[in-house]
Short mmCIF file of C-alpha atoms in Angstrom, two decimals:
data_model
loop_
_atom_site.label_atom_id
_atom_site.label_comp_id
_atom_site.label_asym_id
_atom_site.label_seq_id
_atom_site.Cartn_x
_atom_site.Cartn_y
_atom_site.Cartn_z
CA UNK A 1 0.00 0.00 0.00
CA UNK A 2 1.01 3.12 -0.93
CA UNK A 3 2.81 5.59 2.01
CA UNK A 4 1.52 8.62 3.17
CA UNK A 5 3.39 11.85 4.15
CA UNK A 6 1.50 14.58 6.71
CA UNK A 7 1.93 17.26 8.91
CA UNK A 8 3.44 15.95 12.71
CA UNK A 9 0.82 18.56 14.46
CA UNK A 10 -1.59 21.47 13.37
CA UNK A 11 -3.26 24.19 15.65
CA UNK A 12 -6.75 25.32 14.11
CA UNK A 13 -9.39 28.42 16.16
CA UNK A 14 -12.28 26.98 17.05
CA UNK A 15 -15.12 27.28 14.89
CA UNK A 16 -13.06 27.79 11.49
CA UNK A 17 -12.71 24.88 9.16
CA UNK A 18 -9.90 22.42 9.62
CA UNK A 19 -7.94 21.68 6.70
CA UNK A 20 -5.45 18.67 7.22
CA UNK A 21 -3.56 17.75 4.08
CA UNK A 22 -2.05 14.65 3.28
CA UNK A 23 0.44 13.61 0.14
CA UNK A 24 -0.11 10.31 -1.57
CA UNK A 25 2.39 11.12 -4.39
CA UNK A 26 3.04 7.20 -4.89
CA UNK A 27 -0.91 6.09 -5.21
CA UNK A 28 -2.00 3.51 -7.64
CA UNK A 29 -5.30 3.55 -9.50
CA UNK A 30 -7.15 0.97 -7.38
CA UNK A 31 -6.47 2.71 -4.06
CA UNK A 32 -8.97 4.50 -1.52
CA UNK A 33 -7.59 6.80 0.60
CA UNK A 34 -9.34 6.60 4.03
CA UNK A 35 -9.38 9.56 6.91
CA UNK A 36 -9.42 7.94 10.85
CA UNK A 37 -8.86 9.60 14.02
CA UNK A 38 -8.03 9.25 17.40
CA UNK A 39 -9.25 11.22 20.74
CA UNK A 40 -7.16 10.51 23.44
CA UNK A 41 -7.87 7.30 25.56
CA UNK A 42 -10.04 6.08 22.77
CA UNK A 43 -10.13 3.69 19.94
CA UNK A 44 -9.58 5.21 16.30
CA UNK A 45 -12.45 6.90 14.82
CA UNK A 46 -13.65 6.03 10.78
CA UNK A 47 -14.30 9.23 9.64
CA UNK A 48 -14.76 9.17 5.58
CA UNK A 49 -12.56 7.59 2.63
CA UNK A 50 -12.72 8.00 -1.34
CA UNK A 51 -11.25 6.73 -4.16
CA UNK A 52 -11.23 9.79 -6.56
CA UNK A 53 -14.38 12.03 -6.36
CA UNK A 54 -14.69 14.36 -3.28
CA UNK A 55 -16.72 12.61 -0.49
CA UNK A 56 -19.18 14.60 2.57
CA UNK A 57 -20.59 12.95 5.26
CA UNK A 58 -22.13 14.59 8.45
CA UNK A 59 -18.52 14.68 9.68
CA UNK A 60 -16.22 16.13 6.97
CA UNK A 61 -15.43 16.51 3.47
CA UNK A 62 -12.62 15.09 1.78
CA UNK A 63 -11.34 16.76 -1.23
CA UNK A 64 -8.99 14.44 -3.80
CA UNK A 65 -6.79 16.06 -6.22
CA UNK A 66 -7.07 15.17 -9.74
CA UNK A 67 -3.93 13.81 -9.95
CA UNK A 68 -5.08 11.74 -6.98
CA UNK A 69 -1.24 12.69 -5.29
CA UNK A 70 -2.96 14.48 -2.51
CA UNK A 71 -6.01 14.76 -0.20
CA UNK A 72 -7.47 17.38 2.09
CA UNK A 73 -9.60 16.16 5.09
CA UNK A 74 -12.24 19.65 5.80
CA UNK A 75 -13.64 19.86 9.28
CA UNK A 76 -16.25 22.80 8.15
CA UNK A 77 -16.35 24.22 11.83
CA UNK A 78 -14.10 22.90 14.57
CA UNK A 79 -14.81 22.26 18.21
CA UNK A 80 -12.94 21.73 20.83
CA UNK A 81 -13.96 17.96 20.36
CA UNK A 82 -12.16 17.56 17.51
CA UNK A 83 -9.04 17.90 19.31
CA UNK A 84 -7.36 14.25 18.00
CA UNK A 85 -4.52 12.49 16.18
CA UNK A 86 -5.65 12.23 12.36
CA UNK A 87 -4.64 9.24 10.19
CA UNK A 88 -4.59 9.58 6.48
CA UNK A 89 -4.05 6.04 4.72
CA UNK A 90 -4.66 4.29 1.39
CA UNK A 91 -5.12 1.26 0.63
CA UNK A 92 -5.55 -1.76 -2.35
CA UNK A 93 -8.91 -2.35 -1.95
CA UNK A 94 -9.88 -6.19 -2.73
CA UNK A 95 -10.87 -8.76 -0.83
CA UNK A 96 -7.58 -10.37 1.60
CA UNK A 97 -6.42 -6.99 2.02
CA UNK A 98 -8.75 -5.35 4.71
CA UNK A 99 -6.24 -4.57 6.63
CA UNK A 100 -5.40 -0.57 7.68
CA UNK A 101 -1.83 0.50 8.21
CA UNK A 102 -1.30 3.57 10.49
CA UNK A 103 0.82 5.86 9.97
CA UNK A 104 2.32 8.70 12.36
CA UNK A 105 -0.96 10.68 11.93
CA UNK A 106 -1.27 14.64 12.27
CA UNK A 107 -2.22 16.10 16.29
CA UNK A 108 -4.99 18.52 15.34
CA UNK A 109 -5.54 20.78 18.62
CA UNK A 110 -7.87 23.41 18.08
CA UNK A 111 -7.80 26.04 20.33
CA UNK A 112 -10.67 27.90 22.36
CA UNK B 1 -21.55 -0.37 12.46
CA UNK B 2 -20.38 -2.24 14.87
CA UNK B 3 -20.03 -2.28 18.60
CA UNK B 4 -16.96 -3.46 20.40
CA UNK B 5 -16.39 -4.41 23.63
CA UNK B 6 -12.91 -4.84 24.91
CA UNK B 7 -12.27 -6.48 28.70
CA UNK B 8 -10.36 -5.36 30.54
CA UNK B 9 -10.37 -2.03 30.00
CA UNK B 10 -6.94 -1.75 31.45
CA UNK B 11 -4.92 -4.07 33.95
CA UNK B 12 -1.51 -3.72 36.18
CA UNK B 13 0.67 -7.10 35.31
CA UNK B 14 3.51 -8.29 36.70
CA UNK B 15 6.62 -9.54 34.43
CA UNK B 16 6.83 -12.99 33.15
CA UNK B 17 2.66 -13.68 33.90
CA UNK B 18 0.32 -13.50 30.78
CA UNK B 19 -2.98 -11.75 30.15
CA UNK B 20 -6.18 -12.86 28.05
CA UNK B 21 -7.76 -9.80 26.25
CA UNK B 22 -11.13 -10.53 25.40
CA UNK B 23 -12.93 -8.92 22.36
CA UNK B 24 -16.80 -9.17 21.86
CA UNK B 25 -18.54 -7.68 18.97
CA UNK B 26 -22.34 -6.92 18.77
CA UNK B 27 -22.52 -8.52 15.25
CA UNK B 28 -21.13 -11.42 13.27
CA UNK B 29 -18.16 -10.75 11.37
CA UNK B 30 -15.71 -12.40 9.11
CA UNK B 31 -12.63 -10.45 9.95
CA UNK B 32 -11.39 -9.18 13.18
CA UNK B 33 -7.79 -7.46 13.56
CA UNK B 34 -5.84 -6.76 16.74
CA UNK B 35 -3.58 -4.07 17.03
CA UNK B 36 -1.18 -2.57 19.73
CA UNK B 37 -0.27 0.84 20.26
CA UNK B 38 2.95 1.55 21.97
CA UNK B 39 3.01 4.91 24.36
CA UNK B 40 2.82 8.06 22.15
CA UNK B 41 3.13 5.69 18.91
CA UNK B 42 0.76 5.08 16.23
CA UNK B 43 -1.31 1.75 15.81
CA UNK B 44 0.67 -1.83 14.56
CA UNK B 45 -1.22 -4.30 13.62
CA UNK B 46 -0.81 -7.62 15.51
CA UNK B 47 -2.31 -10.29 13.67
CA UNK B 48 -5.67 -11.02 11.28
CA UNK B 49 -8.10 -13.67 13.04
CA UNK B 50 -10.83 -15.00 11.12
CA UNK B 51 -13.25 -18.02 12.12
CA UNK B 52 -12.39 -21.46 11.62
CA UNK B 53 -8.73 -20.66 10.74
CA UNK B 54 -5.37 -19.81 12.15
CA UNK B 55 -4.50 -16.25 13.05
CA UNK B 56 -2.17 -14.55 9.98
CA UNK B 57 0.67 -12.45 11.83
CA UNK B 58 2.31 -9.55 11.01
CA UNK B 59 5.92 -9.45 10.82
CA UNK B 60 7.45 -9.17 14.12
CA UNK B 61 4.86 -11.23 16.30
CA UNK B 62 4.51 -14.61 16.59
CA UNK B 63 2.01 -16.77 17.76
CA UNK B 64 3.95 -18.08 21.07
CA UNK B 65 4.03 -14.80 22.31
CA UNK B 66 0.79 -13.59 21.41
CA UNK B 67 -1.89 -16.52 20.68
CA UNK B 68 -5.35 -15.43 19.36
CA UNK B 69 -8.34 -17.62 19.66
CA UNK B 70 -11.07 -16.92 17.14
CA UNK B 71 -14.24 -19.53 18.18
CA UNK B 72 -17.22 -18.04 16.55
CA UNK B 73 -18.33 -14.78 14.53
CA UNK B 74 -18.55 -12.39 17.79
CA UNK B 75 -15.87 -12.93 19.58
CA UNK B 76 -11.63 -13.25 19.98
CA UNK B 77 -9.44 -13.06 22.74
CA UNK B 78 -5.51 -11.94 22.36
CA UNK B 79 -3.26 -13.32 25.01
CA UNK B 80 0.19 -11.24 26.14
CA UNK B 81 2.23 -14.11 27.04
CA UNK B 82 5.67 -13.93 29.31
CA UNK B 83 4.74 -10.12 29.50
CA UNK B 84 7.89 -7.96 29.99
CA UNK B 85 7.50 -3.71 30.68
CA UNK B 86 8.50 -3.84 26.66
CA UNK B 87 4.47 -4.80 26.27
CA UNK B 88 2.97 -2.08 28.20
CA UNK B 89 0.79 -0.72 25.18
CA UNK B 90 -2.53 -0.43 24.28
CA UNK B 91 -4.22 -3.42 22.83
CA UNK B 92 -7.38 -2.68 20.44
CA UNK B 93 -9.58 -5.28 18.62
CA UNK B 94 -11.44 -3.81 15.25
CA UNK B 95 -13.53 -5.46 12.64
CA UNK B 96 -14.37 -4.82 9.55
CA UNK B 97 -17.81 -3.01 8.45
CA UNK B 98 -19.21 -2.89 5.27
CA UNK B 99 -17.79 -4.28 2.08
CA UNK B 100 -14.83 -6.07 2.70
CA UNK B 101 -12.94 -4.18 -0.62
CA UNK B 102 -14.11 -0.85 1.04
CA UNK B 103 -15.72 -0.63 4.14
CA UNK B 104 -14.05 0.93 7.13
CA UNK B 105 -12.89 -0.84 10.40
CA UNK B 106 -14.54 -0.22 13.96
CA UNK B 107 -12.10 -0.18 16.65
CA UNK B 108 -12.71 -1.24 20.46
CA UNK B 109 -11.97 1.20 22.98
CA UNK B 110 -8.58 -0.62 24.01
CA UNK B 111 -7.39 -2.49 26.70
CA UNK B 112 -4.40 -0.49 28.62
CA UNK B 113 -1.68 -2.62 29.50
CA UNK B 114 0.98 -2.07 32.50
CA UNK B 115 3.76 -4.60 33.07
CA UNK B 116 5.72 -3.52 36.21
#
């Protein structure tokens, strides 16, 4: 699966979108990329994933380049909940590979 | 979705003992993944258990140390054996929602390991 490059730790105000971007310079065709987080003390969070049309759900948009070499995960308005580590990963998707592997992640704090 | 429950939710140990980390899911699934998370690391996968078959292990763990038992579609235990302060970490049990070519994985709320 392809590797994933982001940001070690963003600050974003409160209320204001959250943009995290992630590079994927290295995807192939056939992979989705997939958005997770983590809130401290808890287990990783699915949040959306896409294989090359932008994606919204009731939790955030994810916007896919063209080229497919890069992602942006949008938080439209942050709270303070949405303090977390965020994992951007791709992966082959077919059936014997359902598997997820994390990478380093990017700390989103947003601040009051 | 899915909903996990881990037990315990966290647990003191003392070297050399082992722990059994149970995993119980609210639905039947085919797939269920453990993973540990080392302090102020990101998430390894452990090993793949499915139903009916061996657990698949990722490189760097082997079964001695950390058998999985897989006995029906809701549930899975992981046991730490021989537990040294090196396997203080966070265990977490997911599964696999959806389409198995795209669906997204449901994690457990973790069980937090200390080894003193």
């Amino acid at each position: 699966d392809a590797k994933t490059t982001q940001p070690t730790s963003m600050d974003c105000a409160e209320g204001r979108a959250a943009n995290l971007p992630c590079n994927h310079s290295t995807i192939s065709g056939n992979e989705y990329v997939y958005w997770y987080r983590q809130i401290h003390s808890q287990g990783p969070q699915y949040i959306i994933h896409g294989l090359k049309n932008n994606e919204t759900n009731e939790m955030a948009s994810l916007i896919i380049t063209e080229d497919r070499k890069s992602s942006t995960l949008i938080l439209p308005h942050a709270t303070l909940r949405d303090t977390a580590v965020y994992y951007c990963i791709v992966r082959v998707a077919y059936f014997g590979n359902e598997k997820l592997t994390f990478g380093t992640g990017t700390r989103l704090t947003i601040i009051p | 979705s899915a909903v996990i429950s881990q037990k315990p939710s966290r647990d003191i140990c003392q070297r050399g003992t082992s722990l059994t980390i149970q995993c119980q899911v609210d639905s039947q699934v085919t797939m269920m993944f453990w993973y540990r998370q080392q302090p102020g690391q990101s998430l390894t996968l452990i090993a793949t258990a499915n139903q009916g078959s061996e657990a698949t292990y990722e490189s760097g763990f082997v079964i001695d140390k950390f058998p999985i038992s897989r006995p029906n579609l809701t549930f899975s235990t992981l046991t730490v054996s021989n537990m040294s302060p090196e396997d203080s970490s966070i265990y977490l049990c997911s599964v696999l929602g959806g389409r198995a070519t795209t669906g997204e994985l449901f994690f457990g709320e973790g069980s937090r390991l200390t080894v003193l």
